[in-house]
Amino acid sequence: MSGIKDLDILLSNMEPVLDERDFVFCSFPTFDWDKMRELNPVGFFQEKEGMTFILDLKDAIGKDMDCQSVYRLITLNVHSSLDAVGLTAAFSAKLTEKNISANVIAAYYHDHIFVPKEKAEQALNAILELQKIK
C-alpha cells in the first residue's frame, strides 16, 4: 500500500497522537552495536560527528551520555508518502506560529515530530488546529 501524496487529504487525516514517554537525543562519537542493543533507541542517525540515538528518557537515565533537552513525540497517524510535498512545511509553519521547535523524522508510514516536553500539549493542539482548517 502506497502512502498518500495529496496535501489536503494528508492535512485533514493527520490524526496526531502524543506519546506518553519522554525522549532525549544523545550523541556518541563512534558507532557501537553493543551500546545500541543495550540502549534500545527508538531511532538513530549517523552524522559525520558521530551517531545520534533517540532514547526513552528512562533508558538514558543513569548512563553517562551527552544529552540536552527532553522531548515528547507526536506521531501523525496518516500514511504519508515519502514523496508527499508540503506536509512537513504545513505543520512546521503552524508550530513556528506558536514558537515551538520541532525535530521531524519521516519514516516509511508516518511522520514523527519531537517537540519540547514543556510545549507538547500546545504543539498537539496546534497540529489539531491545522487539521481542522482543512
JSON list of C-alpha atoms in Angstrom, two decimals:
[
{"chain": "A", "resi": 1, "resn": "MET", "atom": "CA", "xyz": [0.00, 0.00, 0.00]},
{"chain": "A", "resi": 2, "resn": "SER", "atom": "CA", "xyz": [1.49, 3.31, -1.04]},
{"chain": "A", "resi": 3, "resn": "GLY", "atom": "CA", "xyz": [1.24, 6.43, 1.08]},
{"chain": "A", "resi": 4, "resn": "ILE", "atom": "CA", "xyz": [-0.93, 9.47, 0.46]},
{"chain": "A", "resi": 5, "resn": "LYS", "atom": "CA", "xyz": [0.60, 12.32, -1.57]},
{"chain": "A", "resi": 6, "resn": "ASP", "atom": "CA", "xyz": [-2.31, 14.78, -1.70]},
{"chain": "A", "resi": 7, "resn": "LEU", "atom": "CA", "xyz": [-1.63, 17.53, 0.85]},
{"chain": "A", "resi": 8, "resn": "ASP", "atom": "CA", "xyz": [-5.30, 18.34, 1.55]},
{"chain": "A", "resi": 9, "resn": "ILE", "atom": "CA", "xyz": [-6.05, 14.68, 2.30]},
{"chain": "A", "resi": 10, "resn": "LEU", "atom": "CA", "xyz": [-2.93, 14.40, 4.48]},
{"chain": "A", "resi": 11, "resn": "LEU", "atom": "CA", "xyz": [-3.79, 17.50, 6.49]},
{"chain": "A", "resi": 12, "resn": "SER", "atom": "CA", "xyz": [-7.43, 16.53, 7.06]},
{"chain": "A", "resi": 13, "resn": "ASN", "atom": "CA", "xyz": [-6.47, 12.99, 8.14]},
{"chain": "A", "resi": 14, "resn": "MET", "atom": "CA", "xyz": [-3.32, 13.58, 10.24]},
{"chain": "A", "resi": 15, "resn": "GLU", "atom": "CA", "xyz": [-4.75, 12.10, 13.48]},
{"chain": "A", "resi": 16, "resn": "PRO", "atom": "CA", "xyz": [-1.86, 13.29, 15.68]},
{"chain": "A", "resi": 17, "resn": "VAL", "atom": "CA", "xyz": [-1.15, 11.24, 18.81]},
{"chain": "A", "resi": 18, "resn": "LEU", "atom": "CA", "xyz": [1.04, 12.40, 21.69]},
{"chain": "A", "resi": 19, "resn": "ASP", "atom": "CA", "xyz": [3.22, 9.61, 23.10]},
{"chain": "A", "resi": 20, "resn": "GLU", "atom": "CA", "xyz": [3.28, 9.45, 26.91]},
{"chain": "A", "resi": 21, "resn": "ARG", "atom": "CA", "xyz": [7.03, 8.87, 27.10]},
{"chain": "A", "resi": 22, "resn": "ASP", "atom": "CA", "xyz": [9.82, 11.41, 27.39]},
{"chain": "A", "resi": 23, "resn": "PHE", "atom": "CA", "xyz": [12.70, 11.24, 24.90]},
{"chain": "A", "resi": 24, "resn": "VAL", "atom": "CA", "xyz": [16.26, 12.53, 24.60]},
{"chain": "A", "resi": 25, "resn": "PHE", "atom": "CA", "xyz": [18.66, 12.83, 21.68]},
{"chain": "A", "resi": 26, "resn": "CYS", "atom": "CA", "xyz": [22.12, 11.56, 22.64]},
{"chain": "A", "resi": 27, "resn": "SER", "atom": "CA", "xyz": [25.34, 11.70, 20.65]},
{"chain": "A", "resi": 28, "resn": "PHE", "atom": "CA", "xyz": [28.11, 9.09, 20.52]},
{"chain": "A", "resi": 29, "resn": "PRO", "atom": "CA", "xyz": [31.38, 9.81, 18.69]},
{"chain": "A", "resi": 30, "resn": "THR", "atom": "CA", "xyz": [31.60, 6.24, 17.38]},
{"chain": "A", "resi": 31, "resn": "PHE", "atom": "CA", "xyz": [29.01, 3.66, 16.47]},
{"chain": "A", "resi": 32, "resn": "ASP", "atom": "CA", "xyz": [28.78, 0.72, 18.85]},
{"chain": "A", "resi": 33, "resn": "TRP", "atom": "CA", "xyz": [26.27, -2.09, 18.12]},
{"chain": "A", "resi": 34, "resn": "ASP", "atom": "CA", "xyz": [26.52, -3.38, 21.69]},
{"chain": "A", "resi": 35, "resn": "LYS", "atom": "CA", "xyz": [25.66, 0.07, 23.08]},
{"chain": "A", "resi": 36, "resn": "MET", "atom": "CA", "xyz": [22.79, 0.31, 20.60]},
{"chain": "A", "resi": 37, "resn": "ARG", "atom": "CA", "xyz": [21.33, -3.02, 21.72]},
{"chain": "A", "resi": 38, "resn": "GLU", "atom": "CA", "xyz": [21.77, -2.04, 25.37]},
{"chain": "A", "resi": 39, "resn": "LEU", "atom": "CA", "xyz": [20.05, 1.33, 24.97]},
{"chain": "A", "resi": 40, "resn": "ASN", "atom": "CA", "xyz": [17.33, 0.21, 22.53]},
{"chain": "A", "resi": 41, "resn": "PRO", "atom": "CA", "xyz": [16.88, 3.53, 20.66]},
{"chain": "A", "resi": 42, "resn": "VAL", "atom": "CA", "xyz": [13.57, 4.39, 19.00]},
{"chain": "A", "resi": 43, "resn": "GLY", "atom": "CA", "xyz": [15.63, 5.98, 16.24]},
{"chain": "A", "resi": 44, "resn": "PHE", "atom": "CA", "xyz": [19.18, 6.69, 15.20]},
{"chain": "A", "resi": 45, "resn": "PHE", "atom": "CA", "xyz": [21.11, 8.57, 12.57]},
{"chain": "A", "resi": 46, "resn": "GLN", "atom": "CA", "xyz": [24.77, 8.55, 11.58]},
{"chain": "A", "resi": 47, "resn": "GLU", "atom": "CA", "xyz": [26.27, 12.04, 11.24]},
{"chain": "A", "resi": 48, "resn": "LYS", "atom": "CA", "xyz": [29.88, 12.91, 10.45]},
{"chain": "A", "resi": 49, "resn": "GLU", "atom": "CA", "xyz": [30.35, 13.93, 14.10]},
{"chain": "A", "resi": 50, "resn": "GLY", "atom": "CA", "xyz": [29.00, 10.63, 15.42]},
{"chain": "A", "resi": 51, "resn": "MET", "atom": "CA", "xyz": [25.89, 8.56, 15.97]},
{"chain": "A", "resi": 52, "resn": "THR", "atom": "CA", "xyz": [22.72, 10.18, 17.32]},
{"chain": "A", "resi": 53, "resn": "PHE", "atom": "CA", "xyz": [20.40, 7.91, 19.31]},
{"chain": "A", "resi": 54, "resn": "ILE", "atom": "CA", "xyz": [16.84, 8.87, 20.21]},
{"chain": "A", "resi": 55, "resn": "LEU", "atom": "CA", "xyz": [16.15, 7.23, 23.54]},
{"chain": "A", "resi": 56, "resn": "ASP", "atom": "CA", "xyz": [13.33, 6.88, 26.00]},
{"chain": "A", "resi": 57, "resn": "LEU", "atom": "CA", "xyz": [14.45, 9.08, 28.91]},
{"chain": "A", "resi": 58, "resn": "LYS", "atom": "CA", "xyz": [14.02, 6.14, 31.31]},
{"chain": "A", "resi": 59, "resn": "ASP", "atom": "CA", "xyz": [16.60, 4.16, 29.29]},
{"chain": "A", "resi": 60, "resn": "ALA", "atom": "CA", "xyz": [19.04, 7.10, 29.29]},
{"chain": "A", "resi": 61, "resn": "ILE", "atom": "CA", "xyz": [18.91, 7.96, 32.99]},
{"chain": "A", "resi": 62, "resn": "GLY", "atom": "CA", "xyz": [22.00, 6.91, 34.92]},
{"chain": "A", "resi": 63, "resn": "LYS", "atom": "CA", "xyz": [24.15, 6.45, 31.84]},
{"chain": "A", "resi": 64, "resn": "ASP", "atom": "CA", "xyz": [26.93, 8.93, 31.12]},
{"chain": "A", "resi": 65, "resn": "MET", "atom": "CA", "xyz": [25.66, 10.33, 27.82]},
{"chain": "A", "resi": 66, "resn": "ASP", "atom": "CA", "xyz": [25.74, 13.65, 26.01]},
{"chain": "A", "resi": 67, "resn": "CYS", "atom": "CA", "xyz": [22.04, 14.59, 26.03]},
{"chain": "A", "resi": 68, "resn": "GLN", "atom": "CA", "xyz": [20.43, 18.02, 26.15]},
{"chain": "A", "resi": 69, "resn": "SER", "atom": "CA", "xyz": [16.69, 18.67, 26.22]},
{"chain": "A", "resi": 70, "resn": "VAL", "atom": "CA", "xyz": [13.72, 16.41, 26.90]},
{"chain": "A", "resi": 71, "resn": "TYR", "atom": "CA", "xyz": [11.13, 15.91, 24.15]},
{"chain": "A", "resi": 72, "resn": "ARG", "atom": "CA", "xyz": [7.72, 14.35, 23.65]},
{"chain": "A", "resi": 73, "resn": "LEU", "atom": "CA", "xyz": [6.74, 12.60, 20.44]},
{"chain": "A", "resi": 74, "resn": "ILE", "atom": "CA", "xyz": [3.73, 13.40, 18.26]},
{"chain": "A", "resi": 75, "resn": "THR", "atom": "CA", "xyz": [3.03, 10.83, 15.57]},
{"chain": "A", "resi": 76, "resn": "LEU", "atom": "CA", "xyz": [0.80, 11.68, 12.62]},
{"chain": "A", "resi": 77, "resn": "ASN", "atom": "CA", "xyz": [-1.22, 8.53, 12.04]},
{"chain": "A", "resi": 78, "resn": "VAL", "atom": "CA", "xyz": [-1.90, 9.21, 8.38]},
{"chain": "A", "resi": 79, "resn": "HIS", "atom": "CA", "xyz": [0.12, 7.05, 5.96]},
{"chain": "A", "resi": 80, "resn": "SER", "atom": "CA", "xyz": [2.06, 9.80, 4.23]},
{"chain": "A", "resi": 81, "resn": "SER", "atom": "CA", "xyz": [4.11, 9.07, 1.14]},
{"chain": "A", "resi": 82, "resn": "LEU", "atom": "CA", "xyz": [7.81, 9.80, 1.36]},
{"chain": "A", "resi": 83, "resn": "ASP", "atom": "CA", "xyz": [7.21, 11.71, -1.90]},
{"chain": "A", "resi": 84, "resn": "ALA", "atom": "CA", "xyz": [4.44, 13.91, -0.49]},
{"chain": "A", "resi": 85, "resn": "VAL", "atom": "CA", "xyz": [5.08, 17.65, -0.79]},
{"chain": "A", "resi": 86, "resn": "GLY", "atom": "CA", "xyz": [4.10, 20.21, 1.83]},
{"chain": "A", "resi": 87, "resn": "LEU", "atom": "CA", "xyz": [3.12, 18.23, 4.93]},
{"chain": "A", "resi": 88, "resn": "THR", "atom": "CA", "xyz": [6.28, 19.00, 6.88]},
{"chain": "A", "resi": 89, "resn": "ALA", "atom": "CA", "xyz": [6.14, 22.63, 5.78]},
{"chain": "A", "resi": 90, "resn": "ALA", "atom": "CA", "xyz": [2.49, 22.93, 6.89]},
{"chain": "A", "resi": 91, "resn": "PHE", "atom": "CA", "xyz": [2.90, 21.62, 10.42]},
{"chain": "A", "resi": 92, "resn": "SER", "atom": "CA", "xyz": [6.30, 23.31, 10.79]},
{"chain": "A", "resi": 93, "resn": "ALA", "atom": "CA", "xyz": [4.73, 26.67, 9.91]},
{"chain": "A", "resi": 94, "resn": "LYS", "atom": "CA", "xyz": [1.92, 26.08, 12.42]},
{"chain": "A", "resi": 95, "resn": "LEU", "atom": "CA", "xyz": [4.40, 25.17, 15.16]},
{"chain": "A", "resi": 96, "resn": "THR", "atom": "CA", "xyz": [6.52, 28.20, 14.25]},
{"chain": "A", "resi": 97, "resn": "GLU", "atom": "CA", "xyz": [3.46, 30.43, 14.80]},
{"chain": "A", "resi": 98, "resn": "LYS", "atom": "CA", "xyz": [3.36, 29.07, 18.35]},
{"chain": "A", "resi": 99, "resn": "ASN", "atom": "CA", "xyz": [7.14, 29.38, 18.85]},
{"chain": "A", "resi": 100, "resn": "ILE", "atom": "CA", "xyz": [7.57, 25.60, 19.16]},
{"chain": "A", "resi": 101, "resn": "SER", "atom": "CA", "xyz": [10.66, 23.85, 17.85]},
{"chain": "A", "resi": 102, "resn": "ALA", "atom": "CA", "xyz": [10.26, 20.54, 16.04]},
{"chain": "A", "resi": 103, "resn": "ASN", "atom": "CA", "xyz": [12.62, 17.71, 15.25]},
{"chain": "A", "resi": 104, "resn": "VAL", "atom": "CA", "xyz": [10.97, 15.72, 12.48]},
{"chain": "A", "resi": 105, "resn": "ILE", "atom": "CA", "xyz": [11.54, 12.18, 11.31]},
{"chain": "A", "resi": 106, "resn": "ALA", "atom": "CA", "xyz": [9.69, 10.95, 8.25]},
{"chain": "A", "resi": 107, "resn": "ALA", "atom": "CA", "xyz": [9.60, 7.17, 8.42]},
{"chain": "A", "resi": 108, "resn": "TYR", "atom": "CA", "xyz": [8.07, 4.80, 5.87]},
{"chain": "A", "resi": 109, "resn": "TYR", "atom": "CA", "xyz": [4.46, 5.07, 7.10]},
{"chain": "A", "resi": 110, "resn": "HIS", "atom": "CA", "xyz": [4.23, 8.12, 9.35]},
{"chain": "A", "resi": 111, "resn": "ASP", "atom": "CA", "xyz": [5.79, 11.44, 10.27]},
{"chain": "A", "resi": 112, "resn": "HIS", "atom": "CA", "xyz": [7.11, 11.73, 13.83]},
{"chain": "A", "resi": 113, "resn": "ILE", "atom": "CA", "xyz": [7.58, 15.11, 15.48]},
{"chain": "A", "resi": 114, "resn": "PHE", "atom": "CA", "xyz": [9.68, 15.54, 18.61]},
{"chain": "A", "resi": 115, "resn": "VAL", "atom": "CA", "xyz": [8.74, 18.74, 20.46]},
{"chain": "A", "resi": 116, "resn": "PRO", "atom": "CA", "xyz": [9.99, 20.20, 23.74]},
{"chain": "A", "resi": 117, "resn": "LYS", "atom": "CA", "xyz": [8.32, 18.41, 26.64]},
{"chain": "A", "resi": 118, "resn": "GLU", "atom": "CA", "xyz": [7.03, 21.62, 28.20]},
{"chain": "A", "resi": 119, "resn": "LYS", "atom": "CA", "xyz": [5.26, 22.59, 24.95]},
{"chain": "A", "resi": 120, "resn": "ALA", "atom": "CA", "xyz": [3.95, 19.15, 23.96]},
{"chain": "A", "resi": 121, "resn": "GLU", "atom": "CA", "xyz": [0.26, 19.77, 24.66]},
{"chain": "A", "resi": 122, "resn": "GLN", "atom": "CA", "xyz": [0.44, 23.16, 22.95]},
{"chain": "A", "resi": 123, "resn": "ALA", "atom": "CA", "xyz": [2.10, 21.52, 19.92]},
{"chain": "A", "resi": 124, "resn": "LEU", "atom": "CA", "xyz": [-0.57, 18.82, 19.75]},
{"chain": "A", "resi": 125, "resn": "ASN", "atom": "CA", "xyz": [-3.31, 21.47, 19.87]},
{"chain": "A", "resi": 126, "resn": "ALA", "atom": "CA", "xyz": [-1.59, 23.49, 17.14]},
{"chain": "A", "resi": 127, "resn": "ILE", "atom": "CA", "xyz": [-1.47, 20.45, 14.84]},
{"chain": "A", "resi": 128, "resn": "LEU", "atom": "CA", "xyz": [-5.11, 19.69, 15.63]},
{"chain": "A", "resi": 129, "resn": "GLU", "atom": "CA", "xyz": [-5.96, 23.29, 14.68]},
{"chain": "A", "resi": 130, "resn": "LEU", "atom": "CA", "xyz": [-4.22, 22.76, 11.36]},
{"chain": "A", "resi": 131, "resn": "GLN", "atom": "CA", "xyz": [-6.18, 19.54, 10.78]},
{"chain": "A", "resi": 132, "resn": "LYS", "atom": "CA", "xyz": [-9.49, 21.33, 11.44]},
{"chain": "A", "resi": 133, "resn": "ILE", "atom": "CA", "xyz": [-8.66, 24.12, 8.96]},
{"chain": "A", "resi": 134, "resn": "LYS", "atom": "CA", "xyz": [-8.59, 21.65, 6.06]}
]
